């Protein structure tokens, strides 16, 4: 598979107060052309920071080591016009459309800004294309919508507008950072189905960030699981449930509420998630892991290929096949 | 709304002066005790014995016809007295407003976009100018630029035209300084805040060049709070101008207001106070209209959601 995006040993430190704190410590990930990769994990595990690193949208003062290659070009060192040209080849769909669309500019302005500014498309032509795309994302009467302002649209409609705007520039990679989290449940599935369908039609590659393992499984080819700034497991999306390769994934699967069973108390992983800067010298998950041994505390595991995926667990081979059964009893 | 505000303020102005101690006849007669006959004639001529509401009504209808009454000590029409002086005050306030808008907003934007030396210098300069009350600023400016350097005249409004602008430069700076600091600080904070907004990130993520992101998304959105603060500060200059006019011996409305109040020239005080209130209300209305133009979420005549 030809890699469109290749992250290799990506480390990111953010400036917090006076000191630097790692948020990503050695993230390695490939996304092929037209491939959808899910990125799941708890809050603070570094999912968004991974997407932001790819889009070069890290906060000021961030330090980046390692490499991000897009279509063979090193992204971390791009500047000025090259950086802007690169950004046009990717598009981002953000979590909260209300905050990510300028409230004082019209929908038409938001949709056509890039075409008019970067590609020199005349306004009338850009608007025609915007209306066409609004229709594709399920917003009829586009001409009227273009004259409206963000506060006149519901969250679901606005997220559709955001998706339309992402597709309008015909990107090669879509970075979707929890695109449905801010929407109400009934709208979520509509928006998700739309995003999935449009992506497949257009052969877009996508990095899909979510908390929701099942959702990731439904729309992605492969899923990567993040913990404390690292990818701990990566494999085909549907295999995560049946054949988890890392105890953390197994614990996540076990912690999903089951619609058929009545539980007195929802299952939870003991302990609290660590951020990358708190990670111990050994395995970051060791103190919450029911399978940890002495060497897990001292030896930092590497992301090793196993079966059809890869896992960052020292005991991955020996635990394979036993993980999901044992963990659900914990 | 506008008319209501003006009506209420006119009533407050009129009744405040009605209740104020002092008697114009005493000023008129210069401290001598006039004969009861003279007092009676004077009271009749100036309607001093009519009931309060009748006098207010007479005054109000007069004002609506452009007649502010007669200055008792000067025996001149108040409207003429005001008309002679309003130009200087207007010129001074407009001049100071232009300085505030250009320098204050300009320095604020520069400080927000260029952290480091420029930012720190703007902060230091605005702290100093905010700490200076306008009467002290006036004295310092006079000492340095008129007395020591001799670049600017020390007093008087000069002849109309370019000479007027030249004469009003120092007073306008003195009047603008404190507000300049507020406006530049607020501008800096608003632009900084807007720079951090998510929608600015969206624009950046689409590969829009930085100067366009700043103009279309950062400055465009920051313009809304900046307009409010700049507008209110400029409106308050109208009242502050009295101090500066006195320091530079400008024959403007503010200086005259003080003089009239000291000599119990009630008709003049009422007239000038009303003019100042009208100017304030009009400035605020202009801000409201601007606000609705800048922010599509605000509709005129509706409450902001």
Coordinates of C-alpha atoms in Angstrom, one line a residue:
Chain A
X1 CA 0.0 0.0 0.0
X2 CA 1.4 3.4 -1.0
X3 CA 1.5 5.5 2.1
X4 CA 0.0 9.0 1.7
X5 CA 0.8 10.0 5.2
X6 CA 3.7 8.5 7.2
X7 CA 4.3 9.5 10.8
X8 CA 7.6 8.1 12.0
X9 CA 8.6 8.4 15.7
X10 CA 6.7 11.6 16.0
X11 CA 7.4 13.4 19.3
X12 CA 5.7 16.7 20.3
X13 CA 6.4 18.8 23.3
X14 CA 4.2 21.7 24.3
X15 CA 5.1 24.6 26.3
X16 CA 3.2 24.6 29.6
X17 CA 4.1 27.5 31.8
X18 CA 7.9 27.6 31.7
X19 CA 8.6 24.0 30.9
X20 CA 8.1 21.7 28.0
X21 CA 5.8 18.8 28.3
X22 CA 5.6 15.8 26.0
X23 CA 2.2 15.2 24.5
X24 CA 3.3 12.7 21.8
X25 CA 6.1 10.3 22.5
X26 CA 7.0 8.3 19.4
X27 CA 3.8 8.1 17.4
X28 CA 4.2 5.9 14.3
X29 CA 1.3 5.6 11.8
X30 CA 0.7 5.2 8.1
X31 CA -2.4 6.2 6.2
X32 CA -2.7 4.9 2.6
X33 CA -4.4 6.7 -0.3
X34 CA -8.1 6.4 0.1
X35 CA -7.7 4.6 3.4
X36 CA -9.7 5.4 6.5
X37 CA -7.7 5.1 9.8
X38 CA -9.5 5.4 13.1
X39 CA -7.7 6.8 16.1
X40 CA -9.2 6.0 19.4
X41 CA -8.2 6.5 23.0
X42 CA -9.2 8.4 26.1
X43 CA -9.1 12.2 26.5
X44 CA -5.6 13.5 26.7
X45 CA -4.0 10.4 25.0
X46 CA -2.8 12.6 22.1
X47 CA -5.4 11.9 19.4
X48 CA -6.1 15.5 18.5
X49 CA -2.4 16.4 18.8
X50 CA -1.6 13.8 16.2
X51 CA -4.1 15.4 13.8
X52 CA -2.9 18.8 14.6
X53 CA 0.7 17.8 14.0
X54 CA -0.3 16.6 10.5
X55 CA -2.2 19.8 9.8
X56 CA 0.7 21.8 11.3
X57 CA -1.8 23.5 13.7
X58 CA 0.1 22.9 16.9
X59 CA 0.1 25.7 19.5
X60 CA 2.9 28.3 19.4
X61 CA 6.1 27.2 20.9
X62 CA 5.5 23.5 20.3
X63 CA 8.6 21.4 19.6
X64 CA 8.4 18.6 17.1
X65 CA 10.8 15.8 16.5
X66 CA 10.6 12.8 14.2
X67 CA 9.0 12.9 10.8
X68 CA 5.7 13.5 9.1
X69 CA 5.8 12.7 5.4
X70 CA 2.9 13.5 3.1
X71 CA 3.1 12.1 -0.4
X72 CA 6.8 11.8 0.0
X73 CA 7.4 15.4 1.3
X74 CA 8.6 16.1 4.8
X75 CA 5.9 18.2 6.3
X76 CA 7.5 19.3 9.6
X77 CA 9.9 21.7 7.8
X78 CA 7.5 23.3 5.4
X79 CA 7.2 27.1 5.5
X80 CA 5.4 30.0 3.9
X81 CA 3.9 29.3 0.5
X82 CA 4.8 25.6 0.5
X83 CA 3.1 25.2 3.8
X84 CA 0.0 26.8 2.5
X85 CA 0.0 24.7 -0.7
X86 CA 0.3 21.6 1.5
X87 CA -2.6 22.7 3.7
X88 CA -4.8 22.9 0.7
X89 CA -4.2 19.2 0.1
X90 CA -5.6 18.3 3.5
X91 CA -8.9 19.4 5.1
X92 CA -10.0 19.3 8.6
X93 CA -13.4 18.7 10.1
X94 CA -13.4 20.0 13.7
X95 CA -15.4 18.8 16.7
X96 CA -17.3 22.0 17.4
X97 CA -18.6 23.7 14.2
X98 CA -20.0 26.6 16.2
X99 CA -16.6 27.6 17.4
X100 CA -14.8 26.8 14.1
X101 CA -16.9 28.9 11.8
X102 CA -16.4 32.7 12.0
X103 CA -19.7 33.9 13.5
X104 CA -19.7 37.3 11.8
X105 CA -19.1 36.1 8.2
X106 CA -21.8 34.5 6.1
X107 CA -22.0 30.8 5.2
X108 CA -21.3 31.7 1.6
X109 CA -18.2 33.6 2.6
X110 CA -17.0 30.6 4.8
X111 CA -17.6 28.1 2.0
X112 CA -16.0 30.1 -0.8
X113 CA -13.2 31.8 0.9
X114 CA -10.5 29.2 0.1
X115 CA -11.6 28.8 -3.6
X116 CA -11.6 32.6 -4.1
X117 CA -8.4 33.3 -2.2
X118 CA -6.2 30.4 -3.1
X119 CA -7.4 29.3 -6.5
X120 CA -8.6 32.6 -7.8
X121 CA -12.1 31.2 -8.7
X122 CA -14.5 34.0 -9.4
X123 CA -17.2 34.5 -6.7
X124 CA -20.1 33.5 -8.9
X125 CA -18.4 30.2 -9.9
X126 CA -17.3 29.5 -6.3
X127 CA -20.9 30.1 -5.1
X128 CA -22.3 27.8 -7.8
X129 CA -19.9 25.0 -6.6
X130 CA -20.8 25.7 -3.0
X131 CA -24.5 25.4 -3.7
X132 CA -23.9 22.2 -5.5
X133 CA -21.9 20.7 -2.6
X134 CA -24.5 21.9 0.0
X135 CA -27.0 19.9 -2.0
X136 CA -24.7 16.8 -1.8
X137 CA -24.4 17.1 2.0
X138 CA -28.1 17.3 2.2
X139 CA -28.8 21.0 2.5
X140 CA -31.3 22.1 -0.2
X141 CA -31.9 25.7 -1.1
X142 CA -28.2 26.5 -1.0
X143 CA -28.6 29.9 -2.5
X144 CA -30.5 31.1 0.5
X145 CA -28.1 29.3 3.0
X146 CA -25.2 31.2 1.5
X147 CA -26.7 34.5 2.6
X148 CA -27.3 33.2 6.2
X149 CA -25.0 33.5 9.2
X150 CA -23.7 30.6 11.4
X151 CA -26.1 31.6 14.3
X152 CA -29.1 31.0 12.1
X153 CA -28.1 27.3 11.5
X154 CA -28.4 24.4 13.9
X155 CA -25.3 22.5 15.0
X156 CA -26.0 19.6 12.6
X157 CA -26.5 21.8 9.6
X158 CA -23.4 23.7 10.5
X159 CA -21.4 20.5 10.7
X160 CA -22.7 19.6 7.2
X161 CA -21.6 23.0 6.0
X162 CA -18.1 22.3 7.5
X163 CA -18.0 19.0 5.7
X164 CA -19.0 20.7 2.5
X165 CA -16.3 23.2 2.9
X166 CA -13.7 20.5 3.6
X167 CA -14.7 18.7 0.3
X168 CA -15.0 21.9 -1.7
X169 CA -11.2 22.3 -2.0
X170 CA -10.9 18.7 -3.2
X171 CA -8.3 17.5 -0.6
X172 CA -6.5 14.2 -0.6
X173 CA -6.7 13.7 3.2
X174 CA -9.5 14.5 5.6
X175 CA -8.6 15.0 9.3
X176 CA -11.9 14.4 11.2
X177 CA -11.4 15.3 14.9
X178 CA -14.5 13.9 16.7
X179 CA -16.8 15.4 14.0
X180 CA -20.0 14.3 15.7
X181 CA -19.2 14.7 19.4
X182 CA -20.7 18.1 19.7
X183 CA -24.0 17.1 17.9
X184 CA -27.0 15.5 19.4
X185 CA -27.4 11.7 19.1
X186 CA -29.9 11.6 16.2
X187 CA -27.9 14.1 14.1
X188 CA -24.7 12.2 14.9
X189 CA -25.5 9.1 12.8
X190 CA -26.7 11.2 9.9
X191 CA -23.6 13.3 9.8
X192 CA -21.4 10.2 10.2
X193 CA -23.1 8.3 7.4
X194 CA -22.8 11.3 5.2
X195 CA -19.1 11.7 5.9
X196 CA -18.4 8.0 5.3
X197 CA -20.3 7.9 2.1
X198 CA -18.8 11.1 0.6
X199 CA -15.3 9.9 1.6
X200 CA -15.7 6.6 -0.1
X201 CA -17.2 8.2 -3.3
X202 CA -14.3 10.5 -3.6
X203 CA -11.6 8.1 -2.6
X204 CA -10.4 10.4 0.2
X205 CA -8.0 9.2 2.8
X206 CA -9.2 9.9 6.3
X207 CA -7.9 10.1 9.8
X208 CA -10.9 9.7 12.0
X209 CA -10.6 10.6 15.7
X210 CA -13.2 9.3 18.1
X211 CA -13.8 8.0 21.6
X212 CA -16.2 5.5 20.1
X213 CA -14.6 2.1 19.2
X214 CA -17.7 0.9 17.4
X215 CA -18.0 4.0 15.3
X216 CA -14.4 3.7 14.3
X217 CA -15.0 0.1 13.4
X218 CA -17.9 0.9 11.3
X219 CA -16.3 3.6 9.1
X220 CA -12.6 2.8 9.2
X221 CA -10.4 0.2 7.5
X222 CA -7.9 0.1 10.3
X223 CA -7.9 1.4 13.8
X224 CA -5.1 2.6 16.0
X225 CA -5.4 2.9 19.8
X226 CA -3.6 5.6 21.6
X227 CA -2.5 5.7 25.2
X228 CA -0.3 8.3 26.9
X229 CA 1.0 9.8 23.6
X230 CA 1.8 6.6 21.9
X231 CA 0.0 4.2 19.7
X232 CA -0.3 0.9 21.6
X233 CA -2.1 -1.2 19.1
X234 CA -3.0 -1.0 15.4
X235 CA -4.9 -3.4 13.2
X236 CA -7.9 -4.0 11.1
X237 CA -10.9 -2.2 12.7
X238 CA -13.2 -5.2 13.2
X239 CA -10.4 -7.4 14.7
X240 CA -10.1 -5.1 17.7
X241 CA -13.1 -6.8 19.4
X242 CA -12.4 -10.4 18.6
X243 CA -8.6 -10.4 18.7
X244 CA -7.2 -7.5 20.7
X245 CA -3.4 -7.4 20.7
X246 CA -2.9 -5.1 23.7
X247 CA -4.4 -5.3 27.2
X248 CA -5.5 -1.7 27.0
X249 CA -7.6 -2.3 23.9
X250 CA -9.1 -5.4 25.6
X251 CA -10.0 -3.2 28.6
X252 CA -11.6 -0.6 26.3
X253 CA -13.6 -3.3 24.6
X254 CA -14.7 -4.7 27.9
X255 CA -15.7 -1.3 29.3
X256 CA -18.3 -0.8 26.5
X257 CA -21.8 -1.0 28.0
X258 CA -23.7 -3.9 26.5
X259 CA -27.1 -3.1 25.2
X260 CA -28.5 -6.6 26.0
X261 CA -27.2 -6.9 29.6
X262 CA -28.3 -5.1 32.7
X263 CA -25.3 -4.1 34.7
X264 CA -25.5 -2.8 38.3
X265 CA -22.5 -0.7 37.5
X266 CA -20.8 0.1 34.2
X267 CA -17.5 -1.5 33.7
X268 CA -14.5 0.8 34.0
X269 CA -10.8 0.4 33.7
X270 CA -9.3 0.8 37.2
X271 CA -7.0 3.8 37.7
X272 CA -6.9 6.9 35.6
X273 CA -5.5 7.6 32.1
X274 CA -2.0 8.9 32.1
X275 CA -0.8 11.8 29.9
X276 CA 2.4 11.4 28.0
X277 CA 4.4 13.6 30.4
X278 CA 3.5 11.4 33.4
X279 CA 4.5 8.2 31.6
X280 CA 6.8 6.0 33.7
X281 CA 10.1 4.5 32.3
X282 CA 8.4 1.2 31.5
X283 CA 5.1 0.5 29.8
X284 CA 2.7 3.5 30.3
X285 CA -0.3 1.1 31.0
X286 CA 1.6 -1.1 33.4
X287 CA 0.0 0.1 36.7
X288 CA -3.6 -0.3 35.3
X289 CA -2.9 -3.6 33.5
X290 CA -4.0 -6.9 35.0
X291 CA -1.3 -8.7 33.2
X292 CA 1.7 -6.6 34.1
X293 CA 4.9 -8.2 35.3
X294 CA 8.0 -6.8 36.9
X295 CA 9.7 -6.2 33.6
X296 CA 6.7 -4.1 32.4
X297 CA 7.6 -1.5 35.0
X298 CA 11.2 -1.1 33.8
X299 CA 11.3 -2.0 30.1
X300 CA 9.6 0.3 27.6
X301 CA 7.9 -1.8 24.9
X302 CA 8.3 -1.0 21.3
X303 CA 5.5 -1.1 18.7
X304 CA 6.1 -4.6 17.3
X305 CA 4.2 -6.3 14.4
X306 CA 2.1 -9.2 15.5
X307 CA -0.5 -11.1 13.4
X308 CA -2.0 -8.6 10.9
X309 CA -1.4 -5.6 13.2
X310 CA 1.1 -4.4 15.7
X311 CA 1.1 -4.0 19.5
X312 CA 3.2 -2.2 22.1
X313 CA 3.0 -4.9 24.7
X314 CA 5.9 -7.0 26.0
X315 CA 3.6 -10.0 26.5
X316 CA 1.6 -9.6 23.3
X317 CA 2.6 -12.9 21.8
X318 CA 1.9 -15.0 25.0
X319 CA -1.4 -13.2 25.8
X320 CA -2.8 -13.4 22.4
X321 CA -6.2 -15.0 22.3
X322 CA -6.7 -14.8 26.0
X323 CA -6.9 -11.0 26.3
X324 CA -10.6 -10.2 25.7
X325 CA -11.8 -13.2 27.7
X326 CA -9.8 -12.5 30.8
X327 CA -10.2 -8.8 30.8
X328 CA -14.0 -8.9 30.8
X329 CA -13.9 -10.8 34.0
X330 CA -11.6 -8.3 35.7
Chain B
X1 CA -35.7 55.6 23.0
X2 CA -33.4 58.4 21.9
X3 CA -36.1 61.0 22.6
X4 CA -36.9 59.5 25.9
X5 CA -33.3 59.7 27.0
X6 CA -33.1 63.3 26.0
X7 CA -36.3 64.2 27.7
X8 CA -35.3 62.6 31.0
X9 CA -31.8 64.2 30.9
X10 CA -33.2 67.6 30.1
X11 CA -35.5 67.3 33.1
X12 CA -32.7 66.2 35.4
X13 CA -30.4 69.1 34.2
X14 CA -33.1 71.6 34.7
X15 CA -34.3 70.5 38.1
X16 CA -30.7 70.0 39.4
X17 CA -30.0 73.6 38.7
X18 CA -33.3 74.7 40.1
X19 CA -32.4 73.1 43.3
X20 CA -28.8 74.4 43.3
X21 CA -28.0 77.1 45.8
X22 CA -27.3 80.6 44.6
X23 CA -29.3 83.3 43.0
X24 CA -28.7 84.9 39.7
X25 CA -30.0 88.3 40.8
X26 CA -27.3 88.4 43.5
X27 CA -24.6 87.9 40.8
X28 CA -26.3 90.5 38.6
X29 CA -26.3 93.1 41.2
X30 CA -22.8 92.4 42.1
X31 CA -23.3 91.8 45.9
X32 CA -25.1 95.1 46.5
X33 CA -28.5 94.9 48.0
X34 CA -31.0 95.9 45.4
X35 CA -34.2 97.7 46.2
X36 CA -37.3 95.4 46.5
X37 CA -38.7 97.2 43.5
X38 CA -35.7 96.2 41.3
X39 CA -35.9 92.6 42.6
X40 CA -39.5 92.5 41.6
X41 CA -38.9 93.8 38.1
X42 CA -36.0 91.4 37.6
X43 CA -38.0 88.4 38.9
X44 CA -40.8 89.3 36.6
X45 CA -38.5 89.7 33.5
X46 CA -36.8 86.4 34.0
X47 CA -40.0 84.5 35.3
X48 CA -38.2 83.6 38.5
X49 CA -41.4 83.3 40.4
X50 CA -43.3 81.0 38.1
X51 CA -43.9 77.5 39.4
X52 CA -41.2 75.0 38.6
X53 CA -43.0 72.9 36.0
X54 CA -44.2 76.0 34.1
X55 CA -40.6 77.3 33.9
X56 CA -39.4 73.8 32.8
X57 CA -42.1 73.7 30.1
X58 CA -41.3 77.2 28.9
X59 CA -37.6 76.3 28.7
X60 CA -38.2 73.0 27.0
X61 CA -40.4 74.4 24.3
X62 CA -37.9 77.2 23.8
X63 CA -35.1 74.7 23.4
X64 CA -37.1 72.8 20.8
X65 CA -37.2 76.1 18.8
X66 CA -33.5 76.7 19.2
X67 CA -34.0 79.2 22.0
X68 CA -32.1 78.3 25.1
X69 CA -33.2 81.4 27.0
X70 CA -31.1 84.5 28.0
X71 CA -28.0 84.7 30.1
X72 CA -28.9 86.9 33.0
X73 CA -25.5 88.3 33.8
X74 CA -24.5 88.8 30.1
X75 CA -27.9 89.7 28.8
X76 CA -27.3 87.7 25.6
X77 CA -29.1 84.8 24.0
X78 CA -27.7 81.5 25.3
X79 CA -27.9 80.0 21.8
X80 CA -25.6 82.7 20.4
X81 CA -23.2 82.2 23.3
X82 CA -23.1 78.4 22.6
X83 CA -22.8 78.8 18.9
X84 CA -19.8 81.0 19.3
X85 CA -18.0 78.3 21.3
X86 CA -19.2 75.0 20.0
X87 CA -16.8 75.0 17.1
X88 CA -13.7 74.9 19.3
X89 CA -15.0 72.1 21.5
X90 CA -16.1 70.1 18.5
X91 CA -12.8 70.6 16.8
X92 CA -10.9 69.6 19.9
X93 CA -13.0 66.5 20.5
X94 CA -12.9 65.4 16.9
X95 CA -9.1 66.0 16.7
X96 CA -8.6 63.9 19.9
X97 CA -10.9 61.2 18.6
X98 CA -8.9 60.9 15.4
X99 CA -5.7 60.6 17.4
X100 CA -7.2 57.9 19.6
X101 CA -8.6 55.9 16.8
X102 CA -5.4 56.0 14.6
X103 CA -2.7 55.8 17.3
X104 CA -4.7 53.8 19.9
X105 CA -6.0 51.1 17.7
X106 CA -2.9 51.1 15.6
X107 CA -0.6 50.6 18.6
X108 CA -2.9 48.0 20.0
X109 CA -2.9 45.9 16.9
X110 CA 0.8 46.2 16.5
X111 CA 1.4 45.1 20.1
X112 CA -0.9 42.1 19.7
X113 CA 0.7 40.9 16.5
X114 CA 4.3 41.6 17.4
X115 CA 5.1 40.2 20.8
X116 CA 8.4 41.2 22.3
X117 CA 10.0 44.6 22.1
X118 CA 7.1 46.4 20.3
X119 CA 4.5 44.8 22.6
X120 CA 6.5 45.8 25.8
X121 CA 7.0 49.4 24.6
X122 CA 3.3 49.8 23.9
X123 CA 2.5 48.5 27.3
X124 CA 4.9 50.8 29.1
X125 CA 3.8 53.8 27.1
X126 CA 0.2 53.1 27.7
X127 CA 0.7 52.6 31.4
X128 CA 2.4 56.0 31.7
X129 CA -0.2 57.8 29.6
X130 CA -3.1 56.1 31.5
X131 CA -1.6 57.3 34.8
X132 CA -1.6 60.9 33.7
X133 CA -4.7 62.9 34.4
X134 CA -5.5 65.2 31.5
X135 CA -4.8 68.4 33.5
X136 CA -1.3 67.2 34.3
X137 CA -0.7 66.0 30.8
X138 CA -1.7 69.5 29.7
X139 CA 0.8 71.2 32.0
X140 CA 3.6 68.8 31.0
X141 CA 2.9 69.2 27.3
X142 CA 2.8 73.0 27.7
X143 CA 6.1 73.1 29.6
X144 CA 7.9 70.9 27.2
X145 CA 6.5 71.7 23.7
X146 CA 5.5 75.3 24.2
X147 CA 7.7 76.8 26.8
X148 CA 10.9 74.8 26.4
X149 CA 10.9 73.8 22.7
X150 CA 8.5 76.5 21.5
X151 CA 7.1 74.2 18.8
X152 CA 3.4 74.8 19.6
X153 CA 1.5 77.9 20.9
X154 CA 0.7 77.8 24.7
X155 CA -2.8 79.2 24.5
X156 CA -5.7 80.4 22.4
X157 CA -7.6 78.7 19.6
X158 CA -5.9 80.6 16.8
X159 CA -7.6 81.6 13.5
X160 CA -10.0 79.2 11.8
X161 CA -8.4 76.8 9.3
X162 CA -4.8 75.4 9.5
X163 CA -3.8 77.7 12.2
X164 CA -6.7 76.3 14.3
X165 CA -5.4 72.8 13.8
X166 CA -2.0 73.9 14.8
X167 CA -3.3 75.6 18.0
X168 CA -5.5 72.6 18.9
X169 CA -2.7 70.0 18.5
X170 CA -1.3 70.1 22.1
X171 CA -4.8 70.3 23.7
X172 CA -6.0 67.4 21.6
X173 CA -3.0 65.3 22.6
X174 CA -3.6 66.2 26.3
X175 CA -7.2 65.2 25.9
X176 CA -6.4 62.0 24.0
X177 CA -3.6 60.6 26.2
X178 CA -5.5 58.8 28.9
X179 CA -8.1 57.4 26.5
X180 CA -5.4 56.4 24.1
X181 CA -4.0 54.1 26.7
X182 CA -7.4 52.5 27.3
X183 CA -8.1 52.0 23.7
X184 CA -4.7 50.5 22.8
X185 CA -4.9 48.1 25.8
X186 CA -8.3 46.9 24.9
X187 CA -7.4 46.6 21.2
X188 CA -4.4 44.5 22.1
X189 CA -6.4 42.2 24.4
X190 CA -9.2 41.8 21.8
X191 CA -6.9 41.0 19.0
X192 CA -4.9 38.6 21.1
X193 CA -8.1 36.8 22.2
X194 CA -9.4 36.7 18.6
X195 CA -6.1 35.2 17.4
X196 CA -6.6 32.3 19.7
X197 CA -10.1 31.6 18.4
X198 CA -10.9 28.2 16.8
X199 CA -12.3 29.8 13.6
X200 CA -9.0 31.5 13.0
X201 CA -7.4 28.1 13.2
X202 CA -9.9 26.9 10.6
X203 CA -8.9 29.7 8.2
X204 CA -5.2 28.9 8.8
X205 CA -5.8 25.2 8.2
X206 CA -7.2 26.0 4.8
X207 CA -4.0 27.6 3.7
X208 CA -5.3 31.2 3.7
X209 CA -2.3 33.6 3.8
X210 CA -1.6 35.0 7.2
X211 CA -2.3 38.6 6.4
X212 CA -5.7 37.7 5.0
X213 CA -6.5 35.6 8.1
X214 CA -5.6 38.5 10.2
X215 CA -7.6 41.0 8.2
X216 CA -10.7 39.0 7.5
X217 CA -11.0 37.0 10.7
X218 CA -8.9 38.5 13.5
X219 CA -9.3 42.2 13.0
X220 CA -12.8 42.0 11.5
X221 CA -14.1 40.2 14.6
X222 CA -12.0 42.2 17.1
X223 CA -13.5 45.3 15.6
X224 CA -16.8 44.6 17.4
X225 CA -15.6 45.0 21.0
X226 CA -13.1 47.7 20.0
X227 CA -15.9 49.8 18.5
X228 CA -17.7 49.7 21.8
X229 CA -14.8 50.8 23.9
X230 CA -13.5 53.4 21.5
X231 CA -17.0 54.8 21.1
X232 CA -17.6 55.1 24.8
X233 CA -14.2 56.6 25.4
X234 CA -14.7 59.2 22.7
X235 CA -18.1 60.1 24.1
X236 CA -16.5 60.7 27.5
X237 CA -14.1 63.2 25.9
X238 CA -16.9 65.6 25.5
X239 CA -17.0 66.1 29.3
X240 CA -13.3 65.9 29.8
X241 CA -12.7 68.7 27.3
X242 CA -13.6 71.3 29.9
X243 CA -10.4 70.6 31.8
X244 CA -8.2 70.9 28.8
X245 CA -9.9 73.9 27.5
X246 CA -9.2 75.7 30.7
X247 CA -5.6 74.7 30.8
X248 CA -5.0 76.0 27.2
X249 CA -7.2 79.0 27.6
X250 CA -9.5 77.8 24.8
X251 CA -12.8 79.6 24.6
X252 CA -14.8 76.4 24.2
X253 CA -18.0 75.1 25.7
X254 CA -16.4 73.1 28.5
X255 CA -14.4 76.1 29.8
X256 CA -17.4 78.3 29.5
X257 CA -19.6 75.8 31.4
X258 CA -17.2 76.1 34.4
X259 CA -17.2 79.8 34.2
X260 CA -21.0 80.0 33.9
X261 CA -21.5 77.6 36.8
X262 CA -19.3 79.8 39.0
X263 CA -21.2 82.9 38.1
X264 CA -24.6 81.1 38.6
X265 CA -25.5 81.8 35.0
X266 CA -28.2 79.0 35.1
X267 CA -29.5 79.4 31.6
X268 CA -26.0 79.0 30.1
X269 CA -25.2 76.0 32.3
X270 CA -28.5 74.3 31.3
X271 CA -28.0 75.0 27.7
X272 CA -24.4 73.7 27.6
X273 CA -25.2 70.7 29.7
X274 CA -28.0 69.8 27.3
X275 CA -25.8 70.2 24.3
X276 CA -23.2 67.9 25.9
X277 CA -25.9 65.3 26.7
X278 CA -27.2 65.5 23.1
X279 CA -23.6 65.0 21.8
X280 CA -23.1 62.0 24.1
X281 CA -26.4 60.4 23.1
X282 CA -25.8 60.9 19.4
X283 CA -22.3 59.4 19.7
X284 CA -23.8 56.4 21.5
X285 CA -26.4 56.0 18.8
X286 CA -23.7 56.0 16.1
X287 CA -21.9 53.2 18.0
X288 CA -25.1 51.2 18.2
X289 CA -25.6 51.5 14.5
X290 CA -22.0 50.6 13.8
X291 CA -22.4 47.6 16.1
X292 CA -25.3 46.3 14.1
X293 CA -23.4 46.7 10.9
X294 CA -20.4 44.9 12.2
X295 CA -22.2 42.0 14.0
X296 CA -24.9 40.1 12.1
X297 CA -26.1 38.6 15.4
X298 CA -27.2 42.1 16.5
X299 CA -30.3 43.5 14.9
X300 CA -31.3 47.2 15.5
X301 CA -34.3 47.4 17.8
X302 CA -34.0 43.8 19.0
X303 CA -32.2 42.4 22.0
X304 CA -28.9 40.7 21.3
X305 CA -29.4 36.9 21.8

